[in-house]
PDB file of C-alpha atoms in Angstrom:
ATOM      1  CA  MET S 234       0.903 -11.783  53.517  1.00  0.00           C
ATOM      2  CA  ARG S 235       0.753 -10.827  49.800  1.00  0.00           C
ATOM      3  CA  PHE S 236       1.031  -7.970  47.424  1.00  0.00           C
ATOM      4  CA  LEU S 237      -1.759  -6.701  45.884  1.00  0.00           C
ATOM      5  CA  ASP S 238      -1.057  -6.599  42.395  1.00  0.00           C
ATOM      6  CA  GLU S 239       1.350 -10.434  42.852  1.00  0.00           C
ATOM      7  CA  GLY S 240       2.666 -11.782  40.063  1.00  0.00           C
ATOM      8  CA  LEU S 241       4.571 -15.333  39.484  1.00  0.00           C
ATOM      9  CA  SER S 242       8.033 -13.372  40.392  1.00  0.00           C
ATOM     10  CA  ASP S 243       7.601 -12.384  43.713  1.00  0.00           C
ATOM     11  CA  ARG S 244       7.751 -15.605  45.156  1.00  0.00           C
ATOM     12  CA  ASP S 245      10.682 -17.956  45.159  1.00  0.00           C
ATOM     13  CA  GLU S 246       9.977 -21.838  44.914  1.00  0.00           C
ATOM     14  CA  SER S 247       9.839 -22.057  48.464  1.00  0.00           C
ATOM     15  CA  GLY S 248       6.961 -19.093  48.673  1.00  0.00           C
ATOM     16  CA  VAL S 249       8.619 -16.682  50.384  1.00  0.00           C
ATOM     17  CA  LEU S 250       7.531 -13.456  49.043  1.00  0.00           C
ATOM     18  CA  TRP S 251      10.454 -10.786  47.589  1.00  0.00           C
ATOM     19  CA  THR S 252      10.700  -7.256  47.829  1.00  0.00           C
ATOM     20  CA  ARG S 253      10.671  -5.763  44.043  1.00  0.00           C
ATOM     21  CA  VAL S 254      13.706  -3.798  43.450  1.00  0.00           C
ATOM     22  CA  GLU S 255      14.430  -2.437  39.740  1.00  0.00           C
ATOM     23  CA  SER S 256      16.875  -4.137  37.349  1.00  0.00           C
ATOM     24  CA  ARG S 257      19.268  -2.088  35.231  1.00  0.00           C
ATOM     25  CA  PRO S 258      22.393  -4.195  34.359  1.00  0.00           C
ATOM     26  CA  GLY S 259      25.354  -1.984  33.947  1.00  0.00           C
ATOM     27  CA  VAL S 260      23.980   1.052  35.437  1.00  0.00           C
ATOM     28  CA  GLY S 261      25.038   2.744  38.624  1.00  0.00           C
ATOM     29  CA  GLU S 262      28.309   2.289  40.378  1.00  0.00           C
ATOM     30  CA  PRO S 263      28.997  -0.337  42.792  1.00  0.00           C
ATOM     31  CA  LEU S 264      28.175   0.065  46.288  1.00  0.00           C
ATOM     32  CA  PHE S 265      30.133  -2.616  49.079  1.00  0.00           C
ATOM     33  CA  GLY S 266      27.902  -3.853  51.393  1.00  0.00           C
ATOM     34  CA  GLN S 267      24.332  -3.209  49.623  1.00  0.00           C
ATOM     35  CA  LEU S 268      24.086  -6.127  46.809  1.00  0.00           C
ATOM     36  CA  HIS S 269      21.545  -5.725  44.717  1.00  0.00           C
ATOM     37  CA  SER S 270      18.483  -8.179  45.772  1.00  0.00           C
ATOM     38  CA  MET S 271      18.089  -9.884  42.864  1.00  0.00           C
ATOM     39  CA  ARG S 272      21.917 -10.200  42.435  1.00  0.00           C
ATOM     40  CA  GLN S 273      22.395 -11.257  45.614  1.00  0.00           C
ATOM     41  CA  ARG S 274      19.846 -14.413  45.717  1.00  0.00           C
ATOM     42  CA  ARG S 275      21.185 -15.421  42.456  1.00  0.00           C
ATOM     43  CA  ALA S 276      24.704 -15.395  43.455  1.00  0.00           C
ATOM     44  CA  MET S 277      23.405 -17.551  46.282  1.00  0.00           C
ATOM     45  CA  ARG S 278      21.426 -19.764  44.606  1.00  0.00           C
ATOM     46  CA  ARG S 279      24.207 -20.351  42.019  1.00  0.00           C
ATOM     47  CA  LEU S 280      26.863 -20.260  44.570  1.00  0.00           C
ATOM     48  CA  LEU S 281      28.381 -17.120  41.961  1.00  0.00           C
ATOM     49  CA  CYS S 282      30.858 -14.556  43.184  1.00  0.00           C
ATOM     50  CA  GLN S 283      29.213 -11.593  44.519  1.00  0.00           C
ATOM     51  CA  VAL S 284      31.483  -9.326  43.121  1.00  0.00           C
ATOM     52  CA  CYS S 285      32.076  -9.973  39.401  1.00  0.00           C
ATOM     53  CA  GLY S 286      28.769 -12.975  38.959  1.00  0.00           C
ATOM     54  CA  GLY S 287      31.149 -14.862  37.305  1.00  0.00           C
ATOM     55  CA  GLU S 288      31.770 -18.666  38.987  1.00  0.00           C
ATOM     56  CA  SER S 289      33.195 -18.657  42.524  1.00  0.00           C
ATOM     57  CA  HIS S 290      36.623 -20.508  43.126  1.00  0.00           C
ATOM     58  CA  ARG S 291      36.401 -24.013  44.406  1.00  0.00           C
ATOM     59  CA  ASP S 292      38.680 -26.796  44.872  1.00  0.00           C
ATOM     60  CA  ASP S 293      39.201 -29.723  47.247  1.00  0.00           C
ATOM     61  CA  ARG S 294      38.982 -27.690  50.584  1.00  0.00           C
ATOM     62  CA  GLY S 295      35.036 -25.992  49.396  1.00  0.00           C
ATOM     63  CA  VAL S 296      33.992 -22.893  47.953  1.00  0.00           C
ATOM     64  CA  LEU S 297      35.946 -19.790  49.078  1.00  0.00           C
ATOM     65  CA  TRP S 298      33.629 -17.256  51.084  1.00  0.00           C
ATOM     66  CA  LEU S 299      35.411 -13.510  52.292  1.00  0.00           C
ATOM     67  CA  THR S 300      34.131 -12.537  55.533  1.00  0.00           C
ATOM     68  CA  ARG S 301      34.681 -10.257  58.730  1.00  0.00           C
ATOM     69  CA  ASP S 302      36.832 -11.683  61.165  1.00  0.00           C
ATOM     70  CA  TYR S 303      34.277 -13.239  64.021  1.00  0.00           C
ATOM     71  CA  ARG S 304      36.317 -15.812  65.708  1.00  0.00           C
ATOM     72  CA  GLY S 305      36.164 -13.969  68.876  1.00  0.00           C
ATOM     73  CA  ASP S 306      32.537 -14.515  69.079  1.00  0.00           C
ATOM     74  CA  TRP S 307      32.663 -18.227  69.227  1.00  0.00           C
ATOM     75  CA  THR S 308      34.167 -20.877  69.829  1.00  0.00           C
ATOM     76  CA  GLY S 309      34.198 -23.739  66.413  1.00  0.00           C
ATOM     77  CA  TRP S 310      33.651 -20.193  64.208  1.00  0.00           C
ATOM     78  CA  PRO S 311      33.421 -19.716  61.053  1.00  0.00           C
ATOM     79  CA  ALA S 312      31.026 -23.219  61.409  1.00  0.00           C
ATOM     80  CA  GLY S 313      27.814 -22.883  61.816  1.00  0.00           C
ATOM     81  CA  MET S 314      27.527 -19.440  60.968  1.00  0.00           C
ATOM     82  CA  ALA S 315      24.758 -17.943  58.621  1.00  0.00           C
ATOM     83  CA  THR S 316      25.885 -15.578  55.957  1.00  0.00           C
ATOM     84  CA  GLU S 317      24.158 -13.253  53.768  1.00  0.00           C
ATOM     85  CA  ASP S 318      27.150 -12.774  51.704  1.00  0.00           C
ATOM     86  CA  PRO S 319      27.839 -14.892  48.475  1.00  0.00           C
ATOM     87  CA  PRO S 320      30.955 -16.282  47.760  1.00  0.00           C
ATOM     88  CA  VAL S 321      33.681 -14.971  45.903  1.00  0.00           C
ATOM     89  CA  CYS S 322      36.397 -15.873  42.594  1.00  0.00           C
ATOM     90  CA  LEU S 323      40.149 -15.989  43.671  1.00  0.00           C
ATOM     91  CA  PRO S 324      40.584 -12.052  41.600  1.00  0.00           C
ATOM     92  CA  CYS S 325      37.786 -10.495  43.648  1.00  0.00           C
ATOM     93  CA  ALA S 326      38.429 -12.079  46.683  1.00  0.00           C
ATOM     94  CA  ARG S 327      41.791 -10.715  46.961  1.00  0.00           C
ATOM     95  CA  MET S 328      40.441  -6.941  45.532  1.00  0.00           C
ATOM     96  CA  ALA S 329      37.565  -7.116  48.141  1.00  0.00           C
ATOM     97  CA  ALA S 330      39.806  -7.967  51.097  1.00  0.00           C
ATOM     98  CA  ARG S 331      41.534  -4.437  49.900  1.00  0.00           C
ATOM     99  CA  LEU S 332      38.993  -2.206  49.324  1.00  0.00           C
ATOM    100  CA  CYS S 333      35.776  -3.394  51.268  1.00  0.00           C
ATOM    101  CA  PRO S 334      35.436  -0.714  54.323  1.00  0.00           C
ATOM    102  CA  SER S 335      33.485  -3.471  56.450  1.00  0.00           C
ATOM    103  CA  LEU S 336      36.127  -5.876  56.094  1.00  0.00           C
ATOM    104  CA  ARG S 337      38.990  -3.502  57.407  1.00  0.00           C
ATOM    105  CA  GLN S 338      38.726  -3.788  60.935  1.00  0.00           C
ATOM    106  CA  GLY S 339      39.502  -7.543  60.040  1.00  0.00           C
ATOM    107  CA  HIS S 340      38.622 -10.537  57.709  1.00  0.00           C
ATOM    108  CA  VAL S 341      39.549 -14.448  56.737  1.00  0.00           C
ATOM    109  CA  PHE S 342      38.795 -16.448  54.068  1.00  0.00           C
ATOM    110  CA  VAL S 343      37.127 -19.627  54.690  1.00  0.00           C
ATOM    111  CA  ARG S 344      36.188 -22.540  52.402  1.00  0.00           C
ATOM    112  CA  SER S 345      33.476 -24.432  53.087  1.00  0.00           C
ATOM    113  CA  ARG S 346      32.385 -28.075  51.718  1.00  0.00           C
ATOM    114  CA  THR S 347      28.615 -27.811  52.501  1.00  0.00           C
ATOM    115  CA  HIS S 348      26.781 -24.612  53.040  1.00  0.00           C
ATOM    116  CA  PRO S 349      22.765 -24.513  52.939  1.00  0.00           C
ATOM    117  CA  LEU S 350      20.571 -22.490  52.339  1.00  0.00           C
ATOM    118  CA  VAL S 351      18.691 -21.989  55.172  1.00  0.00           C
ATOM    119  CA  GLY S 352      16.544 -18.661  55.168  1.00  0.00           C
ATOM    120  CA  VAL S 353      15.561 -15.392  54.395  1.00  0.00           C
ATOM    121  CA  ARG S 354      16.724 -11.819  55.863  1.00  0.00           C
ATOM    122  CA  GLY S 355      13.947  -8.967  55.429  1.00  0.00           C
ATOM    123  CA  VAL S 356      11.366  -6.678  56.796  1.00  0.00           C
ATOM    124  CA  GLN S 357       8.941  -8.924  58.920  1.00  0.00           C
ATOM    125  CA  TYR S 358       5.476  -7.773  59.186  1.00  0.00           C
ATOM    126  CA  ARG S 359       2.508  -8.713  61.768  1.00  0.00           C
ATOM    127  CA  PRO S 360      -1.096  -8.116  61.634  1.00  0.00           C
ATOM    128  CA  GLY S 361      -2.032  -5.068  64.159  1.00  0.00           C
ATOM    129  CA  GLY S 362      -5.362  -2.669  64.306  1.00  0.00           C
ATOM    130  CA  GLY S 363      -6.324  -3.571  60.934  1.00  0.00           C
ATOM    131  CA  ARG S 364      -2.894  -3.381  59.012  1.00  0.00           C
ATOM    132  CA  LEU S 365       0.360  -4.500  58.780  1.00  0.00           C
ATOM    133  CA  GLU S 366       2.914  -3.509  61.125  1.00  0.00           C
ATOM    134  CA  VAL S 367       6.729  -3.248  60.973  1.00  0.00           C
ATOM    135  CA  VAL S 368       8.250  -5.753  63.094  1.00  0.00           C
ATOM    136  CA  GLY S 369      11.806  -5.216  61.985  1.00  0.00           C
ATOM    137  CA  GLU S 370      14.489  -6.615  60.226  1.00  0.00           C
ATOM    138  CA  VAL S 371      14.905 -10.875  60.771  1.00  0.00           C
ATOM    139  CA  THR S 372      16.302 -13.533  59.713  1.00  0.00           C
ATOM    140  CA  SER S 373      13.991 -15.977  58.774  1.00  0.00           C
ATOM    141  CA  THR S 374      14.700 -20.346  58.452  1.00  0.00           C
ATOM    142  CA  PHE S 375      12.416 -21.661  55.742  1.00  0.00           C
ATOM    143  CA  ASP S 376      10.685 -23.654  58.232  1.00  0.00           C
ATOM    144  CA  ASP S 377       9.823 -21.197  60.713  1.00  0.00           C
ATOM    145  CA  PRO S 378       6.052 -20.135  60.411  1.00  0.00           C
ATOM    146  CA  THR S 379       6.918 -16.184  60.454  1.00  0.00           C
ATOM    147  CA  VAL S 380       8.913 -16.382  57.141  1.00  0.00           C
ATOM    148  CA  ARG S 381       5.343 -15.896  55.532  1.00  0.00           C
ATOM    149  CA  TRP S 382       5.431 -12.238  56.884  1.00  0.00           C
ATOM    150  CA  THR S 383       8.593 -11.354  55.933  1.00  0.00           C
ATOM    151  CA  VAL S 384       9.491  -9.484  53.130  1.00  0.00           C
ATOM    152  CA  ALA S 385      12.698 -11.072  51.851  1.00  0.00           C
ATOM    153  CA  HIS S 386      15.700  -9.148  50.286  1.00  0.00           C
ATOM    154  CA  GLN S 387      18.621 -11.632  51.050  1.00  0.00           C
ATOM    155  CA  VAL S 388      19.229 -15.374  50.766  1.00  0.00           C
ATOM    156  CA  VAL S 389      21.041 -16.585  53.587  1.00  0.00           C
ATOM    157  CA  ARG S 390      23.284 -19.832  53.533  1.00  0.00           C
ATOM    158  CA  GLU S 391      24.831 -21.506  56.723  1.00  0.00           C
ATOM    159  CA  LEU S 392      28.339 -22.486  56.831  1.00  0.00           C
ATOM    160  CA  LEU S 393      29.268 -26.711  57.469  1.00  0.00           C
ATOM    161  CA  ASP S 394      32.337 -28.313  57.464  1.00  0.00           C
ATOM    162  CA  CYS S 395      34.873 -25.346  56.710  1.00  0.00           C
ATOM    163  CA  VAL S 396      38.282 -24.137  57.143  1.00  0.00           C
ATOM    164  CA  ILE S 397      40.019 -20.777  57.403  1.00  0.00           C
ATOM    165  CA  VAL S 398      42.076 -20.627  54.733  1.00  0.00           C
ATOM    166  CA  GLY S 399      43.805 -17.248  55.425  1.00  0.00           C
ATOM    167  CA  THR S 400      43.599 -13.405  56.765  1.00  0.00           C
ATOM    168  CA  GLY S 401      45.622 -11.516  54.644  1.00  0.00           C
ATOM    169  CA  ASP S 402      44.864 -10.012  51.636  1.00  0.00           C
ATOM    170  CA  ASP S 403      45.767 -13.116  49.799  1.00  0.00           C
ATOM    171  CA  PRO S 404      43.184 -16.533  49.953  1.00  0.00           C
ATOM    172  CA  LEU S 405      45.807 -19.391  49.000  1.00  0.00           C
TER     173      LEU S 405
END
C-alpha cells in the first residue's frame, strides 16, 4: 500500500506508512487524549514527555509513565502492557493526573526500565473489489505482515521490567 504521491517522509525507517498531518507548532489548544501523530511519534521514539515535549523523568527505577489503572485486567499488570502514551516528566505528570478526563477513572504512575518499540496503531486496509477496504483501527507489530496494509498514526511501546510507583497525584 502507498500514497500516489508518496515522498520520503511518508514512511519511517521500518517502512511503515504514516498518516499525513499538518504541523503548526504553537497553534491551537492542547486536547487531552488526542496527541498529534507526529508529536506522539517523536516523543515515543526519543522518550520525551507527551505533554511538554521535554525530557521525560528517569531514575534508577526507569522512565516515568502515566496510564489508566488496569490492575484488575491481568495478573502482573503493567508488565507486558502495550502503550501508545509517551512517558512524562514530573511536573506534567502531576498536572495530567489532575486534569486529564480519561485518568479520572483511575490512574497509576509506572516506572519501566525496558520499553521496546513493538509496533504501530493505525487504520488497516485490505484489497477488495478492485479497491482498498477499511478493516478498522488496529495495533500491528513490526513483524506482522499486515503492518504493510496499515496507515499508522501512533507508535507502540511495550512496558517491561515495571513497577507501580504511585496512584494519586504524586508519582514519587
